GROMACS .gro file of C-alpha atoms in nm:
model
  300
    1MET     CA    1   5.305   8.325  13.486
    2LEU     CA    2   5.318   8.090  13.187
    3ASP     CA    3   4.992   7.923  13.295
    4ALA     CA    4   4.820   8.262  13.308
    5LEU     CA    5   4.954   8.342  12.961
    6VAL     CA    6   4.825   8.009  12.826
    7GLU     CA    7   4.483   8.088  12.972
    8ALA     CA    8   4.477   8.442  12.828
    9VAL     CA    9   4.586   8.337  12.478
   10THR     CA   10   4.342   8.043  12.478
   11ARG     CA   11   4.055   8.268  12.580
   12TYR     CA   12   4.146   8.523  12.313
   13THR     CA   13   4.175   8.267  12.031
   14ASP     CA   14   3.853   8.090  12.138
   15ALA     CA   15   3.671   8.416  12.067
   16GLN     CA   16   3.822   8.464  11.718
   17SER     CA   17   3.670   8.369  11.384
   18GLY     CA   18   3.877   8.258  11.087
   19THR     CA   19   4.211   8.085  11.114
   20SER     CA   20   4.551   8.148  11.271
   21PRO     CA   21   4.755   8.366  11.262
   22TYR     CA   22   4.526   8.625  11.417
   23PRO     CA   23   4.613   8.992  11.366
   24THR     CA   24   4.505   9.204  11.661
   25ALA     CA   25   4.407   9.560  11.745
   26ILE     CA   26   4.774   9.616  11.837
   27ASP     CA   27   4.985   9.687  11.530
   28GLY     CA   28   5.262   9.428  11.499
   29PHE     CA   29   5.117   9.202  11.769
   30ILE     CA   30   5.007   8.865  11.628
   31VAL     CA   31   4.856   8.566  11.808
   32MET     CA   32   4.881   8.210  11.673
   33ARG     CA   33   4.710   7.881  11.751
   34THR     CA   34   4.707   7.545  11.577
   35ASN     CA   35   4.593   7.200  11.685
   36GLN     CA   36   4.830   7.005  11.462
   37GLN     CA   37   5.167   7.009  11.294
   38LYS     CA   38   5.161   7.174  10.953
   39PRO     CA   39   5.390   7.172  10.649
   40PRO     CA   40   5.677   7.421  10.675
   41SER     CA   41   5.582   7.780  10.598
   42HIS     CA   42   5.804   8.038  10.427
   43ILE     CA   43   5.802   8.404  10.523
   44ILE     CA   44   6.014   8.716  10.536
   45HIS     CA   45   6.080   8.758  10.908
   46LYS     CA   46   6.087   9.112  11.044
   47PRO     CA   47   6.266   9.207  11.368
   48ALA     CA   48   6.045   9.056  11.636
   49LEU     CA   49   6.021   8.863  11.959
   50CYS     CA   50   5.846   8.532  11.888
   51LEU     CA   51   5.713   8.367  12.205
   52VAL     CA   52   5.605   8.003  12.235
   53VAL     CA   53   5.334   7.998  12.499
   54GLN     CA   54   5.248   7.629  12.452
   55GLY     CA   55   5.390   7.357  12.226
   56ALA     CA   56   5.709   7.383  12.022
   57LYS     CA   57   5.836   7.516  11.690
   58TRP     CA   58   6.148   7.545  11.474
   59THR     CA   59   6.255   7.827  11.245
   60ALA     CA   60   6.539   7.812  10.992
   61PHE     CA   61   6.744   8.095  10.846
   62GLY     CA   62   6.971   7.974  10.568
   63ASP     CA   63   7.156   7.668  10.695
   64ARG     CA   64   7.090   7.737  11.064
   65ARG     CA   65   6.782   7.598  11.241
   66TYR     CA   66   6.651   7.713  11.582
   67HIS     CA   67   6.424   7.500  11.804
   68TYR     CA   68   6.223   7.663  12.081
   69ARG     CA   69   5.936   7.556  12.301
   70ALA     CA   70   5.696   7.676  12.573
   71GLY     CA   71   5.865   7.939  12.787
   72GLN     CA   72   6.120   8.025  12.519
   73ALA     CA   73   6.133   8.294  12.252
   74LEU     CA   74   6.309   8.346  11.922
   75MET     CA   75   6.457   8.693  11.895
   76VAL     CA   76   6.501   8.806  11.533
   77ASN     CA   77   6.708   9.120  11.494
   78VAL     CA   78   6.739   9.143  11.114
   79GLU     CA   79   6.481   9.119  10.836
   80MET     CA   80   6.547   8.782  10.672
   81PRO     CA   81   6.375   8.510  10.466
   82ALA     CA   82   6.290   8.214  10.688
   83SER     CA   83   6.108   7.883  10.698
   84GLY     CA   84   5.940   7.739  11.004
   85GLN     CA   85   5.714   7.467  11.135
   86VAL     CA   86   5.512   7.394  11.447
   87SER     CA   87   5.664   7.072  11.578
   88GLU     CA   88   5.445   7.007  11.883
   89ALA     CA   89   5.067   7.058  11.884
   90SER     CA   90   4.751   6.856  11.945
   91PRO     CA   91   4.375   6.919  11.986
   92ASP     CA   92   4.414   6.869  12.363
   93LYS     CA   93   4.721   7.090  12.385
   94PRO     CA   94   4.737   7.325  12.085
   95TYR     CA   95   5.038   7.527  11.987
   96LEU     CA   96   5.001   7.884  12.114
   97GLY     CA   97   5.235   8.162  12.013
   98ILE     CA   98   5.273   8.540  12.011
   99VAL     CA   99   5.478   8.751  11.770
  100ILE     CA  100   5.571   9.098  11.896
  101GLN     CA  101   5.729   9.315  11.627
  102LEU     CA  102   5.970   9.554  11.791
  103ASP     CA  103   5.953   9.931  11.769
  104LEU     CA  104   6.314  10.016  11.685
  105GLY     CA  105   6.258  10.383  11.769
  106ILE     CA  106   6.153  10.295  12.124
  107LEU     CA  107   6.434  10.040  12.147
  108ARG     CA  108   6.687  10.309  12.060
  109GLU     CA  109   6.538  10.556  12.311
  110VAL     CA  110   6.555  10.297  12.588
  111TRP     CA  111   6.912  10.204  12.493
  112GLU     CA  112   7.022  10.568  12.499
  113GLY     CA  113   6.855  10.614  12.838
  114LEU     CA  114   7.039  10.329  13.014
  115ASP     CA  115   7.260  10.445  13.301
  116THR     CA  116   7.536  10.201  13.212
  117PRO     CA  117   7.613  10.173  12.837
  118LEU     CA  118   7.614   9.817  12.709
  119PRO     CA  119   7.945   9.681  12.581
  120VAL     CA  120   7.891   9.639  12.208
  121SER     CA  121   8.134   9.418  12.018
  122ASP     CA  122   8.227   9.493  11.658
  123ALA     CA  123   8.223   9.122  11.578
  124THR     CA  124   7.939   8.999  11.356
  125GLY     CA  125   7.737   8.703  11.481
  126PRO     CA  126   7.398   8.549  11.397
  127GLY     CA  127   7.110   8.796  11.381
  128VAL     CA  128   6.892   8.549  11.573
  129PHE     CA  129   6.899   8.382  11.914
  130VAL     CA  130   6.672   8.176  12.139
  131THR     CA  131   6.616   8.288  12.497
  132ASP     CA  132   6.393   8.201  12.791
  133PHE     CA  133   6.116   8.444  12.865
  134ASP     CA  134   5.991   8.460  13.219
  135GLY     CA  135   5.936   8.715  13.494
  136PRO     CA  136   5.907   9.069  13.357
  137LEU     CA  137   5.897   8.972  12.986
  138ALA     CA  138   5.622   8.717  13.045
  139ASP     CA  139   5.433   8.976  13.250
  140CYS     CA  140   5.458   9.226  12.961
  141ALA     CA  141   5.320   8.968  12.716
  142LEU     CA  142   5.035   8.880  12.952
  143ARG     CA  143   4.934   9.244  13.001
  144ALA     CA  144   4.946   9.300  12.624
  145VAL     CA  145   4.714   9.004  12.557
  146ARG     CA  146   4.471   9.123  12.826
  147LEU     CA  147   4.483   9.469  12.673
  148LEU     CA  148   4.325   9.327  12.355
  149ASP     CA  149   3.993   9.322  12.541
  150ARG     CA  150   4.016   9.701  12.587
  151PRO     CA  151   4.106   9.841  12.244
  152GLN     CA  152   4.037  10.198  12.353
  153ALA     CA  153   4.325  10.172  12.602
  154ILE     CA  154   4.579  10.034  12.352
  155PRO     CA  155   4.708  10.370  12.215
  156VAL     CA  156   4.775  10.493  12.570
  157LEU     CA  157   4.908  10.181  12.742
  158TYR     CA  158   5.075   9.964  12.479
  159PRO     CA  159   5.367  10.205  12.408
  160THR     CA  160   5.452  10.175  12.779
  161ILE     CA  161   5.447   9.795  12.756
  162MET     CA  162   5.670   9.815  12.447
  163ARG     CA  163   5.918  10.031  12.640
  164GLU     CA  164   5.923   9.771  12.916
  165ILE     CA  165   5.982   9.490  12.665
  166CYS     CA  166   6.273   9.685  12.515
  167TYR     CA  167   6.418   9.752  12.857
  168TRP     CA  168   6.406   9.389  12.968
  169LEU     CA  169   6.559   9.273  12.639
  170LEU     CA  170   6.844   9.523  12.666
  171SER     CA  171   6.905   9.457  13.036
  172GLY     CA  172   6.876   9.080  13.001
  173PRO     CA  173   7.143   8.818  12.927
  174HIS     CA  174   7.135   8.894  12.553
  175GLY     CA  175   7.125   9.273  12.589
  176ALA     CA  176   7.458   9.331  12.417
  177GLU     CA  177   7.345   9.118  12.121
  178VAL     CA  178   7.024   9.318  12.085
  179ALA     CA  179   7.218   9.645  12.098
  180ARG     CA  180   7.480   9.523  11.850
  181MET     CA  181   7.222   9.404  11.598
  182THR     CA  182   6.972   9.684  11.605
  183LEU     CA  183   7.141   9.995  11.739
  184ALA     CA  184   7.518  10.016  11.724
  185GLN     CA  185   7.697  10.187  11.436
  186ASN     CA  186   7.941   9.904  11.369
  187HIS     CA  187   8.005   9.637  11.105
  188THR     CA  188   7.674   9.472  11.183
  189GLN     CA  189   7.470   9.789  11.136
  190ARG     CA  190   7.645   9.869  10.810
  191VAL     CA  191   7.575   9.519  10.678
  192ILE     CA  192   7.211   9.569  10.779
  193ASN     CA  193   7.208   9.889  10.570
  194ALA     CA  194   7.325   9.681  10.274
  195ILE     CA  195   7.050   9.427  10.347
  196HIS     CA  196   6.793   9.708  10.328
  197MET     CA  197   6.931   9.801   9.986
  198LEU     CA  198   6.916   9.439   9.870
  199ARG     CA  199   6.561   9.410  10.003
  200ALA     CA  200   6.452   9.721   9.813
  201ARG     CA  201   6.622   9.617   9.488
  202TYR     CA  202   6.587   9.239   9.499
  203THR     CA  203   6.473   9.220   9.134
  204ASP     CA  204   6.792   9.392   9.013
  205ALA     CA  205   7.120   9.222   8.929
  206ILE     CA  206   7.316   9.375   9.216
  207ARG     CA  207   7.686   9.301   9.245
  208VAL     CA  208   7.845   9.216   9.578
  209ASP     CA  209   8.080   9.511   9.520
  210GLU     CA  210   7.783   9.750   9.539
  211LEU     CA  211   7.657   9.599   9.863
  212ALA     CA  212   8.007   9.597  10.011
  213ALA     CA  213   8.042   9.969   9.931
  214VAL     CA  214   7.722  10.042  10.127
  215ALA     CA  215   7.863   9.844  10.421
  216GLN     CA  216   8.201  10.020  10.385
  217LEU     CA  217   8.377   9.683  10.369
  218SER     CA  218   8.588   9.500  10.115
  219PRO     CA  219   8.387   9.245   9.910
  220SER     CA  220   8.549   8.951  10.091
  221ALA     CA  221   8.491   9.102  10.437
  222PHE     CA  222   8.133   9.193  10.345
  223HIS     CA  223   8.061   8.839  10.226
  224ARG     CA  224   8.200   8.701  10.553
  225HIS     CA  225   8.000   8.938  10.775
  226PHE     CA  226   7.680   8.889  10.570
  227LYS     CA  227   7.704   8.509  10.603
  228ALA     CA  228   7.776   8.533  10.977
  229LEU     CA  229   7.471   8.755  11.029
  230THR     CA  230   7.212   8.581  10.809
  231SER     CA  231   7.348   8.225  10.759
  232MET     CA  232   7.311   8.297  10.385
  233THR     CA  233   7.523   8.445  10.110
  234PRO     CA  234   7.393   8.766   9.949
  235LEU     CA  235   7.294   8.563   9.641
  236GLN     CA  236   7.101   8.310   9.851
  237TYR     CA  237   6.926   8.591  10.039
  238GLN     CA  238   6.822   8.760   9.714
  239LYS     CA  239   6.710   8.432   9.559
  240ARG     CA  240   6.481   8.357   9.853
  241LEU     CA  241   6.331   8.705   9.839
  242ARG     CA  242   6.257   8.656   9.468
  243LEU     CA  243   6.101   8.314   9.512
  244LEU     CA  244   5.884   8.424   9.805
  245GLU     CA  245   5.750   8.720   9.608
  246ALA     CA  246   5.690   8.506   9.301
  247ARG     CA  247   5.497   8.257   9.512
  248ARG     CA  248   5.283   8.536   9.655
  249LEU     CA  249   5.205   8.669   9.308
  250MET     CA  250   5.108   8.326   9.172
  251VAL     CA  251   4.895   8.227   9.473
  252SER     CA  252   4.702   8.553   9.437
  253GLY     CA  253   4.628   8.459   9.076
  254ALA     CA  254   4.782   8.782   8.951
  255VAL     CA  255   5.034   8.616   8.716
  256ASN     CA  256   5.131   8.284   8.562
  257VAL     CA  257   5.461   8.104   8.618
  258GLU     CA  258   5.652   8.270   8.335
  259ASP     CA  259   5.533   8.621   8.420
  260ALA     CA  260   5.616   8.569   8.788
  261ALA     CA  261   5.969   8.463   8.696
  262PHE     CA  262   6.029   8.776   8.489
  263GLN     CA  263   5.867   9.011   8.742
  264VAL     CA  264   6.100   8.905   9.024
  265GLY     CA  265   6.415   8.928   8.814
  266TYR     CA  266   6.471   8.587   8.654
  267GLU     CA  267   6.575   8.578   8.289
  268SER     CA  268   6.511   8.204   8.250
  269PRO     CA  269   6.170   8.055   8.347
  270SER     CA  270   6.322   7.707   8.349
  271GLN     CA  271   6.589   7.814   8.600
  272PHE     CA  272   6.316   7.980   8.805
  273SER     CA  273   6.110   7.658   8.811
  274ARG     CA  274   6.411   7.449   8.917
  275GLU     CA  275   6.503   7.682   9.202
  276TYR     CA  276   6.139   7.719   9.306
  277ALA     CA  277   6.094   7.341   9.334
  278ARG     CA  278   6.419   7.314   9.529
  279MET     CA  279   6.299   7.569   9.785
  280PHE     CA  280   5.930   7.479   9.816
  281GLY     CA  281   5.941   7.106   9.738
  282ALA     CA  282   5.717   7.115   9.429
  283PRO     CA  283   5.709   7.288   9.087
  284PRO     CA  284   5.547   7.634   9.084
  285ARG     CA  285   5.212   7.536   8.934
  286ARG     CA  286   5.155   7.235   9.157
  287ASP     CA  287   5.270   7.420   9.468
  288THR     CA  288   5.051   7.726   9.414
  289GLU     CA  289   4.745   7.515   9.328
  290ALA     CA  290   4.790   7.325   9.655
  291LEU     CA  291   4.821   7.652   9.847
  292ARG     CA  292   4.503   7.789   9.687
  293ARG     CA  293   4.313   7.471   9.782
  294LEU     CA  294   4.443   7.501  10.138
  295GLU     CA  295   4.333   7.865  10.161
  296GLY     CA  296   3.994   7.773  10.016
  297SER     CA  297   3.940   7.500  10.275
  298ARG     CA  298   4.030   7.742  10.554
  299ALA     CA  299   3.782   7.999  10.427
  300ALA     CA  300   3.501   7.742  10.393
   0.00000   0.00000   0.00000
């Protein structure tokens, strides 16, 4: 099955213009290919199943790093800032990957339709795990890639494939984790509600007490559950959101360093520059100029 998936993804990417990642006619379905290792990238990861079809990659959330390779997938259950890097790729054997953003509405419908309810613990654990994908999940991915050649069939057939993906995730070895993270009304779900608030108001000076109230937890318990789920403190999570947005604004040319700092909630441009360099490895101006040159070379 994996060989067939390698063939299908290779054929699809061979036909594409531009550079990876390749958005597709399926909303939330992204195909990736690269012939070489690249510097680490920084993104805000949405809930998704990230398959490595060929090669290997690592992704880090806070102080926790996950390595996964061909035949494995990273399951992300919570929207979080992340960094990642392709660690195995070559012109002869390029890295191939697929990102499938999950439809939480379909996931909930499938969960509610299971004959045997999943045991859902109230304990809070990491919002990410690595799992093997084979058999039915690999078959779903293969049919989705092949469906890209028939865009007129996507609206009719892809929702069925998504239902299958949700079913196999929930009925697989990590089913209880998927249910606990994305569906159950427990500590984890209430912390996720607080994360949504922090995401929406990341430029504001939000106190932990406010977030804890949303999660219906004491500040100390909230801090503990938040760190267990994201591998970050609320302050670290907010800081990474701010720096990622500032980087996006500066790379687009919309603002200078000082304006970017103020727009994302910093009161001190010098503090912003220090924290930016610590996260991205270079001061804001040098980093964004390098990114613009890289984007220009890709477009050429």
